[in-house]
Coordinates of N, CA, C and O and ligand atoms in Angstrom, one line a residue:
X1 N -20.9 12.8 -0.6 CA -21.3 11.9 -1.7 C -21.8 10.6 -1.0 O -21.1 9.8 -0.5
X2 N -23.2 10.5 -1.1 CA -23.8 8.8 -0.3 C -23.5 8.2 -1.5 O -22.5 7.5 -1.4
X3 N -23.9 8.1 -2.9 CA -23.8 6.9 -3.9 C -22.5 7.2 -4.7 O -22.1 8.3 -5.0
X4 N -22.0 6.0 -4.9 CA -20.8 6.2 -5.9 C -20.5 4.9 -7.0 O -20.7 4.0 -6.2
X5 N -20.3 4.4 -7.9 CA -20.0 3.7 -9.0 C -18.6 3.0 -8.7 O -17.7 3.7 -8.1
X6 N -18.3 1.7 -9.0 CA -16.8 1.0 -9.2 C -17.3 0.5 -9.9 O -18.4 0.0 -9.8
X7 N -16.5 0.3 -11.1 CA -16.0 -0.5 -12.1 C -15.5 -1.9 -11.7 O -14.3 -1.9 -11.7
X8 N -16.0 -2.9 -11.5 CA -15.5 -4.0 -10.6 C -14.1 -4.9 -11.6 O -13.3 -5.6 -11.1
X9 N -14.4 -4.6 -12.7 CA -13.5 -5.5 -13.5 C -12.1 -4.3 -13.5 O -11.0 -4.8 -13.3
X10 N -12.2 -3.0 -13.7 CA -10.8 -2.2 -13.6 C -10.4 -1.7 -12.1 O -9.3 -1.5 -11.6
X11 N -11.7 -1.7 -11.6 CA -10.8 -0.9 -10.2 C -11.1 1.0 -10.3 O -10.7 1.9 -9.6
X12 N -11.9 0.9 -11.3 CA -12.1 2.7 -11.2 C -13.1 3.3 -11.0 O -14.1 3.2 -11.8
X13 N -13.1 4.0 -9.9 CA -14.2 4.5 -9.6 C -14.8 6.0 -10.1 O -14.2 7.0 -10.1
X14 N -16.2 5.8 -10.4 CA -16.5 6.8 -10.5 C -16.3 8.6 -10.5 O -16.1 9.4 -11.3
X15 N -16.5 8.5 -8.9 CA -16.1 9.6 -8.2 C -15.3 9.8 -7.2 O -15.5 9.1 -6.3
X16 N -14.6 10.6 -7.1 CA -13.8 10.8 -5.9 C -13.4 11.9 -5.8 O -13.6 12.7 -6.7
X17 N -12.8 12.2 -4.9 CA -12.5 13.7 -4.0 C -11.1 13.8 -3.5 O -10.8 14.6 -2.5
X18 N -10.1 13.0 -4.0 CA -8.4 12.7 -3.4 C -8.2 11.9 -4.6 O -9.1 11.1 -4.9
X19 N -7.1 12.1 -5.3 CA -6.4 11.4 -5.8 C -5.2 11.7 -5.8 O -4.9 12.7 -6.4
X20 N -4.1 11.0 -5.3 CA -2.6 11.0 -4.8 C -1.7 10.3 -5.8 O -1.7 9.1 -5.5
X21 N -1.0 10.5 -6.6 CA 0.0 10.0 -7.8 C 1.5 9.8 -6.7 O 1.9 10.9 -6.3
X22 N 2.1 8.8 -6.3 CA 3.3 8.1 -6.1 C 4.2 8.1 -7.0 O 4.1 6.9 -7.4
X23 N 5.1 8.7 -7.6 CA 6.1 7.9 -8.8 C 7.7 8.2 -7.8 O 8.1 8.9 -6.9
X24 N 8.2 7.2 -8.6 CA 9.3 6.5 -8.0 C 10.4 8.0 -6.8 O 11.0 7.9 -5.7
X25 N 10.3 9.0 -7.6 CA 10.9 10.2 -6.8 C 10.2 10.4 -5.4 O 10.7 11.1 -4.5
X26 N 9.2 9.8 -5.4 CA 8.6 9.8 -3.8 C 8.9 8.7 -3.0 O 8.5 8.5 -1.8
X27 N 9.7 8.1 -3.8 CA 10.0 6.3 -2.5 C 11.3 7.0 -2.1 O 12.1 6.0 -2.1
X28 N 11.8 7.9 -1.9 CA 13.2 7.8 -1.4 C 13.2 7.0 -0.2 O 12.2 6.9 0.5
X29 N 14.4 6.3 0.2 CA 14.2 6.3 1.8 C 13.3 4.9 2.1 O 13.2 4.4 3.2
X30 N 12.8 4.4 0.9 CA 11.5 3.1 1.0 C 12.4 1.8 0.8 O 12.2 0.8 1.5
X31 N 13.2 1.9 -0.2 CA 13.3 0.9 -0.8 C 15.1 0.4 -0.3 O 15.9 1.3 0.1
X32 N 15.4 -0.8 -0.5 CA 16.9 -0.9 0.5 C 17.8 -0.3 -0.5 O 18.8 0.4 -0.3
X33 N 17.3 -0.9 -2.1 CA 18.6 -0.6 -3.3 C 17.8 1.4 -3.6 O 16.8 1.9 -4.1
X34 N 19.0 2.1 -2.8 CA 18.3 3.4 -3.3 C 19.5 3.4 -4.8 O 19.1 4.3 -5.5
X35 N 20.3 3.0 -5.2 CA 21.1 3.0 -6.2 C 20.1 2.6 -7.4 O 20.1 3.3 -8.4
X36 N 19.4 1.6 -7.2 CA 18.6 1.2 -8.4 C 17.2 2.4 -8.5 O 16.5 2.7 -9.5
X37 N 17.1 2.9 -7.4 CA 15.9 3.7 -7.4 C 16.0 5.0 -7.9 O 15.0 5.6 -8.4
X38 N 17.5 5.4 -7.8 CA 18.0 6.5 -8.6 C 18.4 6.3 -9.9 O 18.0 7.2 -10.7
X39 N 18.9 5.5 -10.4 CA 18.5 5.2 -11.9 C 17.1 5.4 -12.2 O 16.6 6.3 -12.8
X40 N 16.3 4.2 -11.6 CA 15.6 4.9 -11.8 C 14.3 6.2 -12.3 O 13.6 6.4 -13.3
X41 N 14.7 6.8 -11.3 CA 14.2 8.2 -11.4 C 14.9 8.6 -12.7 O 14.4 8.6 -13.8
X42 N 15.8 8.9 -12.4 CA 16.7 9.4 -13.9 C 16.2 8.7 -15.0 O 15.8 9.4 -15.9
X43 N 16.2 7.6 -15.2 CA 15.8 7.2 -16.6 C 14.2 7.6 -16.8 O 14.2 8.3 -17.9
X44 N 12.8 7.6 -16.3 CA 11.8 8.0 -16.3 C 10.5 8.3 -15.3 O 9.3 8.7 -15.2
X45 N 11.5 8.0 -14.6 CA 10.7 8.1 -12.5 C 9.4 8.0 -13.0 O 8.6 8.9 -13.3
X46 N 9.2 6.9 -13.0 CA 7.5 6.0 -13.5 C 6.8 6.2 -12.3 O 7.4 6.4 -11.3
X47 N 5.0 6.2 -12.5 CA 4.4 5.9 -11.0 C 4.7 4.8 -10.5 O 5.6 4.2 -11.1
X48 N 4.2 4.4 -9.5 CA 4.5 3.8 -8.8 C 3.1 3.2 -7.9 O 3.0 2.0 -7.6
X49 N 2.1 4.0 -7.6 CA 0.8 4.3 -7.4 C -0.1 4.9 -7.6 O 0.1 6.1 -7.2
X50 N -1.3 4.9 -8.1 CA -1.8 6.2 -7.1 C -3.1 5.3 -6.9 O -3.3 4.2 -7.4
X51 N -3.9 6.2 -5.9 CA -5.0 6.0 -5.1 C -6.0 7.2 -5.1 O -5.9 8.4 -4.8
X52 N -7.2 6.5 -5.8 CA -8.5 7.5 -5.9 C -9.1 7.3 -4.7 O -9.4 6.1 -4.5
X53 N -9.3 8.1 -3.9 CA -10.4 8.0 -2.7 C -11.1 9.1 -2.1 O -10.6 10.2 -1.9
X54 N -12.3 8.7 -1.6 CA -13.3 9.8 -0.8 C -13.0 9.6 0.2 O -13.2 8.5 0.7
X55 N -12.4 10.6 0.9 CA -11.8 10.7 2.8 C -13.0 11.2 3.4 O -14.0 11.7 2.9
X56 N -12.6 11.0 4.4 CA -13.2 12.1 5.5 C -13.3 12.4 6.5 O -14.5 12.0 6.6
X57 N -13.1 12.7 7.4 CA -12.3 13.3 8.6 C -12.6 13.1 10.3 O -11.7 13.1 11.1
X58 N -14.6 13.1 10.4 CA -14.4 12.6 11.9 C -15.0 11.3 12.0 O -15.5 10.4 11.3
X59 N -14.7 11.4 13.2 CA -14.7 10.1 13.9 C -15.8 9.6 13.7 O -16.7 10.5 13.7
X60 N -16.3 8.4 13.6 CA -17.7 7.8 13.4 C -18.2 7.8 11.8 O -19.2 7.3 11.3
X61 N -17.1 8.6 11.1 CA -17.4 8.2 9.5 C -16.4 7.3 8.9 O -15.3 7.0 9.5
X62 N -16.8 6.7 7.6 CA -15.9 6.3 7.1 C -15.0 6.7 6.0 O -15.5 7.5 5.2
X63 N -13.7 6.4 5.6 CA -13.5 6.9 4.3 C -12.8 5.6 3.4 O -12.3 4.7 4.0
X64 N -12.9 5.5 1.7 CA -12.8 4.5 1.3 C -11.9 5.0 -0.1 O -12.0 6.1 -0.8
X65 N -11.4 4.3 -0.1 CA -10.5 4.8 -1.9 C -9.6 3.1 -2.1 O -9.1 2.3 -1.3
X66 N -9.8 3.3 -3.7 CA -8.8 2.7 -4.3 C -7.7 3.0 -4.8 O -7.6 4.0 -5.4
X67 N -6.5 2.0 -4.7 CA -5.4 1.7 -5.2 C -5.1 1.2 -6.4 O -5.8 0.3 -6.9
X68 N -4.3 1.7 -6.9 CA -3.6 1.0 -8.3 C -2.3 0.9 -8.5 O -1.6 1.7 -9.2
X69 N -1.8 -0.6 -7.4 CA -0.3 -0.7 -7.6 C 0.1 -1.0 -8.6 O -0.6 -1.9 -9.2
X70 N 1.3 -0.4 -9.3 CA 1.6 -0.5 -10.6 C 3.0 -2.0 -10.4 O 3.5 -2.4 -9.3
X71 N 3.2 -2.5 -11.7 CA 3.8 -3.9 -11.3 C 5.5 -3.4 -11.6 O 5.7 -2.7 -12.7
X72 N 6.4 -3.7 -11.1 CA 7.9 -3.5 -11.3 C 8.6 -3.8 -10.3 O 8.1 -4.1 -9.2
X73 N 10.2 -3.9 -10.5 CA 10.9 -3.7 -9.4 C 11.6 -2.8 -9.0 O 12.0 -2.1 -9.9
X74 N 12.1 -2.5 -7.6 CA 13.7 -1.6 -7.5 C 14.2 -2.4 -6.9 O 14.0 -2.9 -5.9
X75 N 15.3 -2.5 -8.0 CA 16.3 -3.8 -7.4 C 15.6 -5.2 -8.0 O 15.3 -5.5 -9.2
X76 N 15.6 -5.7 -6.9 CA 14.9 -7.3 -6.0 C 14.0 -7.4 -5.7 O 13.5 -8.5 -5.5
X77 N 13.3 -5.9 -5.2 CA 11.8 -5.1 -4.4 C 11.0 -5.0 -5.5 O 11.2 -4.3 -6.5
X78 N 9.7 -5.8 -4.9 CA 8.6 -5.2 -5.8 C 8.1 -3.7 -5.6 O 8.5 -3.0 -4.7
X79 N 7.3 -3.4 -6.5 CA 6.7 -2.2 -6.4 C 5.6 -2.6 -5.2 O 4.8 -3.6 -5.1
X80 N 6.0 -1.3 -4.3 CA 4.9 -1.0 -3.1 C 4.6 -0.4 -2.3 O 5.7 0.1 -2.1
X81 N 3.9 0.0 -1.6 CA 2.7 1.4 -1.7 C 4.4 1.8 0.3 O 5.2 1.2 1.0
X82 N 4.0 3.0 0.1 CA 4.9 3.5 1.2 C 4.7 2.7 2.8 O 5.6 2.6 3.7
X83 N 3.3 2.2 2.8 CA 3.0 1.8 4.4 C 2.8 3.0 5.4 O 3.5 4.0 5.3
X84 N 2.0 2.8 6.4 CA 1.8 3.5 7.2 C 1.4 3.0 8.6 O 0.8 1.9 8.4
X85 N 1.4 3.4 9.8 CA 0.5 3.6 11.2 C -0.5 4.2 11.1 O -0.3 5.4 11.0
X86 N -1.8 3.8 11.3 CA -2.8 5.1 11.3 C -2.7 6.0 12.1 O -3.0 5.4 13.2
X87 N -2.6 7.3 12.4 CA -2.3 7.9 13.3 C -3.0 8.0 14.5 O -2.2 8.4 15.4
X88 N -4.3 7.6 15.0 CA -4.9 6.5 15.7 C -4.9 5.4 16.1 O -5.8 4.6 15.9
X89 N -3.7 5.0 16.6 CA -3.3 4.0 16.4 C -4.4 2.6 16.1 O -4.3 1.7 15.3
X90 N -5.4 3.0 17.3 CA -6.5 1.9 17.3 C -7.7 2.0 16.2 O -8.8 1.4 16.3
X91 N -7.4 2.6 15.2 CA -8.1 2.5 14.3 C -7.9 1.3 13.3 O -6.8 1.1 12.8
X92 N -8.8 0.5 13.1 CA -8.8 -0.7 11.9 C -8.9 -0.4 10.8 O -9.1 0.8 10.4
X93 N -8.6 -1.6 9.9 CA -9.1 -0.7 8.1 C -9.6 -2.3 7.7 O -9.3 -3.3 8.4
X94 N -10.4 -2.3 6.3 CA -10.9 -3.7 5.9 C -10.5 -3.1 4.4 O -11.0 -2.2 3.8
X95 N -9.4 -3.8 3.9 CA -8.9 -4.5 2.6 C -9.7 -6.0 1.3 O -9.6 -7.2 1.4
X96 N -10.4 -4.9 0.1 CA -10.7 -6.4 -0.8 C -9.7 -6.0 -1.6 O -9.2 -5.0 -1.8
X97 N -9.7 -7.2 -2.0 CA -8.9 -7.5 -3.6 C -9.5 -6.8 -4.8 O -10.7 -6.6 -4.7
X98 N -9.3 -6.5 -5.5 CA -10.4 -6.0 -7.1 C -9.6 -7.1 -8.4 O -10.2 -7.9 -9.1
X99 N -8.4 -7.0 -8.6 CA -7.6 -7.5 -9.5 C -6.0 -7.3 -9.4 O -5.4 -6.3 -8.9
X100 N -5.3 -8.5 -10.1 CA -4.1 -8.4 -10.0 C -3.8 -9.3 -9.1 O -4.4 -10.3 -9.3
X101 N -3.1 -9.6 -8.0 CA -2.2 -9.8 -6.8 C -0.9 -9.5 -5.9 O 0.3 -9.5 -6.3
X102 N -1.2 -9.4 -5.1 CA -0.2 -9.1 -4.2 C -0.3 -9.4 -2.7 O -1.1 -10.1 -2.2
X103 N 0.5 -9.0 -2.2 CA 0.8 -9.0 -0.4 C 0.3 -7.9 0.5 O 0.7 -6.8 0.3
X104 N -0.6 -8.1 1.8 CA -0.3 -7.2 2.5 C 0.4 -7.5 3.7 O 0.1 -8.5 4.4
X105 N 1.7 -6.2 4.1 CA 2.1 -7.0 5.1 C 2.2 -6.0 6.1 O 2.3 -4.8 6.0
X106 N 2.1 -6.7 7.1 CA 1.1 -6.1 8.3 C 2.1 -5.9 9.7 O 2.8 -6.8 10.1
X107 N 2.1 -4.9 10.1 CA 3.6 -5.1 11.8 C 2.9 -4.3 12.7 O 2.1 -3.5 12.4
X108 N 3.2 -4.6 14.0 CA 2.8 -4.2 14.9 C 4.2 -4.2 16.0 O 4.7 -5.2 16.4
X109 N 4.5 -3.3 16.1 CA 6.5 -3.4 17.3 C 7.0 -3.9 15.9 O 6.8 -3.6 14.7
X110 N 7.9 -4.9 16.4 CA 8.7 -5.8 15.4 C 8.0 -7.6 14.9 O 8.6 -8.4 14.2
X111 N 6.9 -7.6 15.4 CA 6.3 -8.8 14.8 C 5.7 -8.1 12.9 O 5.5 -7.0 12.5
X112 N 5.5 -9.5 12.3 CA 5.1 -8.9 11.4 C 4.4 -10.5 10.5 O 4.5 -11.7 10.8
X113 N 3.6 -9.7 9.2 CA 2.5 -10.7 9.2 C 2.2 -10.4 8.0 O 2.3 -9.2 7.7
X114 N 1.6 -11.6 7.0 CA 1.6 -10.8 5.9 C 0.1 -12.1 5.3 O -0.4 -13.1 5.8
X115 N -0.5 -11.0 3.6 CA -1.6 -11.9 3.9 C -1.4 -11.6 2.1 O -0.9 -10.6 1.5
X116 N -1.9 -12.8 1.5 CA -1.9 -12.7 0.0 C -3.6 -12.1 -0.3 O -4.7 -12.2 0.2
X117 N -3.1 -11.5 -1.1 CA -4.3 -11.0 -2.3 C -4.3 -10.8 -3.4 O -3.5 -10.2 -4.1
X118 N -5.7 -11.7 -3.9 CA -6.1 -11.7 -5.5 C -7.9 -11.3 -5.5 O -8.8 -11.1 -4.6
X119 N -7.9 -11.3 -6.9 CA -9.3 -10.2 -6.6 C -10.6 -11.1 -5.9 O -10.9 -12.3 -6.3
X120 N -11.4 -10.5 -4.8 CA -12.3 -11.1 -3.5 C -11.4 -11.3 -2.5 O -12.1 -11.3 -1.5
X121 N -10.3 -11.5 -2.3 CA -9.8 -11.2 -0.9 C -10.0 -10.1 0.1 O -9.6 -8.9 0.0
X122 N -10.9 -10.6 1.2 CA -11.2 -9.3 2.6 C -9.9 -9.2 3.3 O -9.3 -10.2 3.0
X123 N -9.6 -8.8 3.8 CA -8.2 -8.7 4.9 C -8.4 -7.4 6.0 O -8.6 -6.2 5.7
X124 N -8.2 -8.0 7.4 CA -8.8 -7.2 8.3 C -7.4 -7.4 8.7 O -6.7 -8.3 8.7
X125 N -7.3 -5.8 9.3 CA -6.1 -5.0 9.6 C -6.8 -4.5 10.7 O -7.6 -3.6 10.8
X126 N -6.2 -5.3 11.8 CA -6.9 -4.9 13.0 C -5.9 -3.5 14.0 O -4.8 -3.0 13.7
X127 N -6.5 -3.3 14.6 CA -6.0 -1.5 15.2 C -4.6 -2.3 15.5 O -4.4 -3.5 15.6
X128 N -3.7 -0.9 15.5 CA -1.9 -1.0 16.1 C -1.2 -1.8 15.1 O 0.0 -2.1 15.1
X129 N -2.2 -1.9 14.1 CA -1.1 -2.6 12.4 C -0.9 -2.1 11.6 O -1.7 -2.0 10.6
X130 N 0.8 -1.4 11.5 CA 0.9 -0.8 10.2 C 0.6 -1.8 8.9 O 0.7 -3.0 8.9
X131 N 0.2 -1.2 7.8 CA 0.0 -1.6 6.6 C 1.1 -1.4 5.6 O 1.8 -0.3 5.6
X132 N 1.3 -2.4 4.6 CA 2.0 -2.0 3.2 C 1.7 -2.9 2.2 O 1.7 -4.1 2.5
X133 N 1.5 -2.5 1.0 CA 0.9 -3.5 0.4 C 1.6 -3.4 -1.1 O 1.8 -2.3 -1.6
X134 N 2.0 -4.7 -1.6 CA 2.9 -4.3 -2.4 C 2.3 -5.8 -3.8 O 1.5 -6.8 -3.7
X135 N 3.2 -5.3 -4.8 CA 2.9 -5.8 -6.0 C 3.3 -7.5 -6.5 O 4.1 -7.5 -7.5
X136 N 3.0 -8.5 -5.9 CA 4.5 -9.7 -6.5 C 3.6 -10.2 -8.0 O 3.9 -11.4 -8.4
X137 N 2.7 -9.7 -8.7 CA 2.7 -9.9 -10.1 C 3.4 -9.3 -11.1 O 4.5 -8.8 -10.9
X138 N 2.5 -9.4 -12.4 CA 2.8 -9.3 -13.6 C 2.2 -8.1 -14.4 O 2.6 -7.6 -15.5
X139 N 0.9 -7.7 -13.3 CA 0.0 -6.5 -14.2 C -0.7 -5.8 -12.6 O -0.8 -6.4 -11.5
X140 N -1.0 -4.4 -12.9 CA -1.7 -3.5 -12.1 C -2.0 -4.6 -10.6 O -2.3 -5.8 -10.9
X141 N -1.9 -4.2 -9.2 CA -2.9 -4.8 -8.3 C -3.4 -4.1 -7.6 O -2.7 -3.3 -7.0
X142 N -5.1 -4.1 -7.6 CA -5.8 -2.8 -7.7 C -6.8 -3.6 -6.3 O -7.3 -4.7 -6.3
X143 N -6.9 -2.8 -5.3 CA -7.7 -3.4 -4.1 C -8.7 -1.5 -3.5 O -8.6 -0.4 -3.8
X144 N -9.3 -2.2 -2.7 CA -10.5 -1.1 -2.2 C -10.1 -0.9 -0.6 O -10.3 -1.9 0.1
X145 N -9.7 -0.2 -0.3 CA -9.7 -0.1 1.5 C -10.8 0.8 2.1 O -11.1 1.9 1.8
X146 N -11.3 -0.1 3.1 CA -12.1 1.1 3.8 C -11.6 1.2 5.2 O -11.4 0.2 5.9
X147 N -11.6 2.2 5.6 CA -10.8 3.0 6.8 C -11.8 3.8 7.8 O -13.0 4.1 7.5
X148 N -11.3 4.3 9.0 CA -12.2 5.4 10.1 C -11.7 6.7 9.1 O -10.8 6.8 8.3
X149 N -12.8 7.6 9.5 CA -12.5 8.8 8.9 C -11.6 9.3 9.5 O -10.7 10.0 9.0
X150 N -11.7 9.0 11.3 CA -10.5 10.1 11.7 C -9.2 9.2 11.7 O -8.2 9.7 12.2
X151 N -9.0 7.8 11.0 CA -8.0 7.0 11.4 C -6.6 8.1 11.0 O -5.5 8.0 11.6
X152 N -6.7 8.8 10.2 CA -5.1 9.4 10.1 C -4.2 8.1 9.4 O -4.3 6.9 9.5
X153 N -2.9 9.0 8.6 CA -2.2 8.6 8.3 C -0.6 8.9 9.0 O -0.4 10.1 9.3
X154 N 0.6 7.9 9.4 CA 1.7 8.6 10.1 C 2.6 7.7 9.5 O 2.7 6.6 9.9
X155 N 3.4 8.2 8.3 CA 4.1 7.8 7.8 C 5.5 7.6 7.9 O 6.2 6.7 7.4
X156 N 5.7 8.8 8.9 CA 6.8 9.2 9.6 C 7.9 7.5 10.2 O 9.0 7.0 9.9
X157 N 6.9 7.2 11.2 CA 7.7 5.7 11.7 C 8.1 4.8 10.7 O 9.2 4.2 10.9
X158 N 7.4 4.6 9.7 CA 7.8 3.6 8.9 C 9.3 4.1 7.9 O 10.3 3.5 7.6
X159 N 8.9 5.3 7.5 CA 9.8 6.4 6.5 C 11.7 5.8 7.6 O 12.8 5.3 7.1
X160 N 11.4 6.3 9.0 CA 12.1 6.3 9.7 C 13.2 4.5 9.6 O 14.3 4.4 9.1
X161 N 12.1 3.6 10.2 CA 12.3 2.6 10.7 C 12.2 1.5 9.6 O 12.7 0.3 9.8
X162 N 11.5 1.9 8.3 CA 11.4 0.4 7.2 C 10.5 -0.7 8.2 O 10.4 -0.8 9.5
X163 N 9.7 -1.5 7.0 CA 9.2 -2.7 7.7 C 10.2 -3.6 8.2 O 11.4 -3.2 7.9
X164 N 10.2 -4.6 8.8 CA 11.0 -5.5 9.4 C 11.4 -6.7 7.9 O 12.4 -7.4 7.7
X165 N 10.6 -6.6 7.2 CA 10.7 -8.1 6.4 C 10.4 -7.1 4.8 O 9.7 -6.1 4.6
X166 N 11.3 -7.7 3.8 CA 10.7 -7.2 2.5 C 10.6 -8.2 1.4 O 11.3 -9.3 1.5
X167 N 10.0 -8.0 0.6 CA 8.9 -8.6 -0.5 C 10.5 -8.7 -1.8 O 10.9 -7.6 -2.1
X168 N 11.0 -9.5 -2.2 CA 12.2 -9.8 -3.3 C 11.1 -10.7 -4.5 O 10.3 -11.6 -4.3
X169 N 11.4 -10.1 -5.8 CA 11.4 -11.0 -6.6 C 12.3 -12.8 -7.0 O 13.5 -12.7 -7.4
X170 N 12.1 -13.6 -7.0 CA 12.8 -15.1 -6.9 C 12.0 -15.5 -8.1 O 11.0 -15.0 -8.5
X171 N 12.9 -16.4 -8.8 CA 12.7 -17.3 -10.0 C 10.9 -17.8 -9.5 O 10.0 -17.6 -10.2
X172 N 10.7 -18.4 -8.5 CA 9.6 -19.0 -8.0 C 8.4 -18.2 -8.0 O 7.3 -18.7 -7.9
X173 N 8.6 -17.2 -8.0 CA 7.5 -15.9 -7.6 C 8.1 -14.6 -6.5 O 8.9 -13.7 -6.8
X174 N 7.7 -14.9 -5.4 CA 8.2 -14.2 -4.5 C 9.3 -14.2 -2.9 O 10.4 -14.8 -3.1
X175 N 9.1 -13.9 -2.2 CA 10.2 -14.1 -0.9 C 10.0 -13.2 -0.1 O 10.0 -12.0 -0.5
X176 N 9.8 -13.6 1.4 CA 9.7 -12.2 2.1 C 10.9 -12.6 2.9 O 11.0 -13.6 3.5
X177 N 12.0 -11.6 3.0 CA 13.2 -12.1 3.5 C 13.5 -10.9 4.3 O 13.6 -9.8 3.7
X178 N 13.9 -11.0 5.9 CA 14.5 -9.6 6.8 C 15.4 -8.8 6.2 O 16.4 -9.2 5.7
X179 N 14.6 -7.3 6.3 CA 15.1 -6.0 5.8 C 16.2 -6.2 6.1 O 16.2 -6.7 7.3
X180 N 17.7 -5.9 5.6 CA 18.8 -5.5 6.2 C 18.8 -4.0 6.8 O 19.2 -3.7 7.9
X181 N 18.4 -3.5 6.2 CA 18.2 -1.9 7.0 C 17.0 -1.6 8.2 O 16.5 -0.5 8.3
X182 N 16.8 -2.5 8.7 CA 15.7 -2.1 9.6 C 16.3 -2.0 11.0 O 17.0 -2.6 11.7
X183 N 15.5 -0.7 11.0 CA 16.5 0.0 12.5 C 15.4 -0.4 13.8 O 15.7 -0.1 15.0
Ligands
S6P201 C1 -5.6 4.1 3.8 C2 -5.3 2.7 3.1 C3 -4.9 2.8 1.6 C4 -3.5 3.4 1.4 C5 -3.0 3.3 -0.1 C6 -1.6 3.9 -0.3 O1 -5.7 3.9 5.2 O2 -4.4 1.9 3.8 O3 -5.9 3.5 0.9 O4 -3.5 4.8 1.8 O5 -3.0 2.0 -0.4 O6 -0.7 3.5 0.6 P1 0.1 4.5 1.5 O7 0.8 3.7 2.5 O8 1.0 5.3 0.6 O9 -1.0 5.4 2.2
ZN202 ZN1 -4.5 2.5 6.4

């Protein structure tokens, strides 16, 4: 597919070739309150995400899809997307805004780094930076990533290890305050 359509005011794209649905039964293990997450699930295990995108696979192409973080909490925790390492490590990704707002927050070892977005925000995620990108509004936060084709996804380390720092709801807006569970 060379041409494709976005809807710039929703975030939806025309066409795509991947679309991945997240609902709360897939954060196990993500979030610190798994007690609130299991309610959760039980009461209606809502999405959580999903992401329309055209992938594709070697090296020297690109692949690009959007997100549609949905807005809530578990717990104290906003809703937010699982994070990952690209499996390449040295692969970059470039992040805009479309609508809504939120955080991305960005680690490399145990440093960590985080960057606000509202819709026209660019955010360059330079190689050896996991990503996670999470919700601190009120409605959908819907951004565009474009990525290497062969960058890969490895979910594994983060699933394992948690980011170092997490995203709390506060009377003020938000808080990024050290994970207690980070190994
Ligand atoms: C891909 C890019 C995004 C995420 C998406 C979902 O490299 O960073 O498209 O895949 O936001 O997040 P996650 O961590 O579940 O892949
Ligand atoms: Zn990525």
């Amino acid at each position: 597919m060379i041409s494709n359509w976005i809807d710039l005011d929703s975030g939806i794209l025309n066409e795509y070739t991947s679309k991945v649905i997240r609902r709360a039964s897939d954060m196990q293990g993500f979030y610190t309150d798994s007690k609130a997450l299991n309610e959760l699930i039980e009461k209606e295990d809502p999405v959580i995400y999903e992401v329309y995108a055209v992938p594709q696979e070697r090296e020297g192409e690109l692949s690009y899809g959007v997100t549609f973080l949905h807005s809530g909490v578990v717990g104290d925790e906003f809703y937010m997307t699982k994070g990952h390492y690209h499996e390449k490590r040295d692969r970059a990704e470039i992040y805009l805004g479309i609508r809504g707002k939120g955080l991305l927050l960005m680690q490399n070892g145990d440093e960590v780094k985080w960057e606000e977005m509202k819709r026209g925000t660019i955010v360059y995620v330079p190689p050896y930076w996991a990503h996670r990108s999470i919700n601190t509004g009120d409605e959908d936060f819907v951004f565009l990533a474009i990525y290497p084709g062969d960058a890969g996804h490895d979910y594994g380390s983060i699933a394992e290890r948690g980011f170092a720092k997490i995203v709390v709801k506060v009377e003020s807006g938000y808080e990024v305050i050290p994970n207690p569970e980070y190994r």
